[in-house]
GROMACS .gro file of C-alpha atoms in nm:
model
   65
    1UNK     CA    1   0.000   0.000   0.000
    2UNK     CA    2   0.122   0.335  -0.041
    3UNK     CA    3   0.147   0.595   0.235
    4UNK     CA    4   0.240   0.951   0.262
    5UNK     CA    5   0.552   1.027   0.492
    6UNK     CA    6   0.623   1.379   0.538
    7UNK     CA    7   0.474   1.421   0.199
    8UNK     CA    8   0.728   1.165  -0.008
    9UNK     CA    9   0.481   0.831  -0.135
   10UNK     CA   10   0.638   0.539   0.024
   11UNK     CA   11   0.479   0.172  -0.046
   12UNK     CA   12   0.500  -0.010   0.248
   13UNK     CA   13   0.361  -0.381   0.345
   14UNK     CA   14  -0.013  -0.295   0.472
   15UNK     CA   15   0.036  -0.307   0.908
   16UNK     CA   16   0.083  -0.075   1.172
   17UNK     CA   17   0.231   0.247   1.254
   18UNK     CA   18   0.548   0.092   1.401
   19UNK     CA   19   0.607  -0.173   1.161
   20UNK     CA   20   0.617   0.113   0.891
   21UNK     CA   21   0.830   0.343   1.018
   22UNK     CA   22   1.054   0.065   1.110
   23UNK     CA   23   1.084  -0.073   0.764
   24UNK     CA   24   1.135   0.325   0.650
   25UNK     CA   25   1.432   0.318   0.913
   26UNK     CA   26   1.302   0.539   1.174
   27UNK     CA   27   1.304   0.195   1.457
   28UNK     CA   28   1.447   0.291   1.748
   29UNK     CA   29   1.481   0.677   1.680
   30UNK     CA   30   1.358   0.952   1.971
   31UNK     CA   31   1.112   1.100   1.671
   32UNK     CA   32   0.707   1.258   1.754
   33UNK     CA   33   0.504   1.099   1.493
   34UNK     CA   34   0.122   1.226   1.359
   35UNK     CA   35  -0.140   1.023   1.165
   36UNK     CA   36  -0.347   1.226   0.893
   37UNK     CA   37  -0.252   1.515   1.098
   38UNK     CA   38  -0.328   1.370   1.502
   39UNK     CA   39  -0.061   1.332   1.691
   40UNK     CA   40   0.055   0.922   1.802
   41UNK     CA   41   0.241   0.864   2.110
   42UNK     CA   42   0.500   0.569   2.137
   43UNK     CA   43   0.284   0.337   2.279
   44UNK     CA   44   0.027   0.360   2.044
   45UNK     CA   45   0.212   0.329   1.719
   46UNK     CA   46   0.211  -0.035   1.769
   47UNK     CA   47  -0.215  -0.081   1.742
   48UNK     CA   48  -0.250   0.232   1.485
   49UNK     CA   49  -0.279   0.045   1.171
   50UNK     CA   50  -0.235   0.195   0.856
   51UNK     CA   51  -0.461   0.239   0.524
   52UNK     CA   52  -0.377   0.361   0.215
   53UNK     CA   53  -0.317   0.716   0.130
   54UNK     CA   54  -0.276   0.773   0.527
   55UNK     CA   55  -0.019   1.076   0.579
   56UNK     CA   56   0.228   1.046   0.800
   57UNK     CA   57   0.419   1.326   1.003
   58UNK     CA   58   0.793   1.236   1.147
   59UNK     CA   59   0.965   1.526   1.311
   60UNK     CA   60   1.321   1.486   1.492
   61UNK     CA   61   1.396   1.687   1.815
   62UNK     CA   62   1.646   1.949   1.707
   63UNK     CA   63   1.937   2.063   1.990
   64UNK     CA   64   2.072   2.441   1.943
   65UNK     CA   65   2.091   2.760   2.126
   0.00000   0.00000   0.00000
């Protein structure tokens, strides 16, 4: 199926949340993630399945001063 991640089309094997961004290469990475614009915590990525055309947010902590 084909998902949206920060607006770049990705096919990925139709699952969950986690198992996505893990085969995109985001597993294990301190990253905020939102779902056709709602925000997911961590502990749900693992139960939010995943449809087709769903966009998908990823957004890195940045450190500065």
């Amino acid at each position: 199926m084909r998902i949206f991640l920060n607006d770049d089309a990705h096919d990925v094997e139709p699952g969950t949340l986690a198992a996505a961004l893990e085969a995109l290469g985001y597993g294990g990475r301190k990253i905020a993630t939102a779902l056709n614009g709602r925000f997911v915590a961590v502990p749900a990525r693992p139960a939010t399945q995943l449809t087709d055309g769903d966009r998908v947010e990823v957004v890195a902590p940045m450190q500065g001063g």
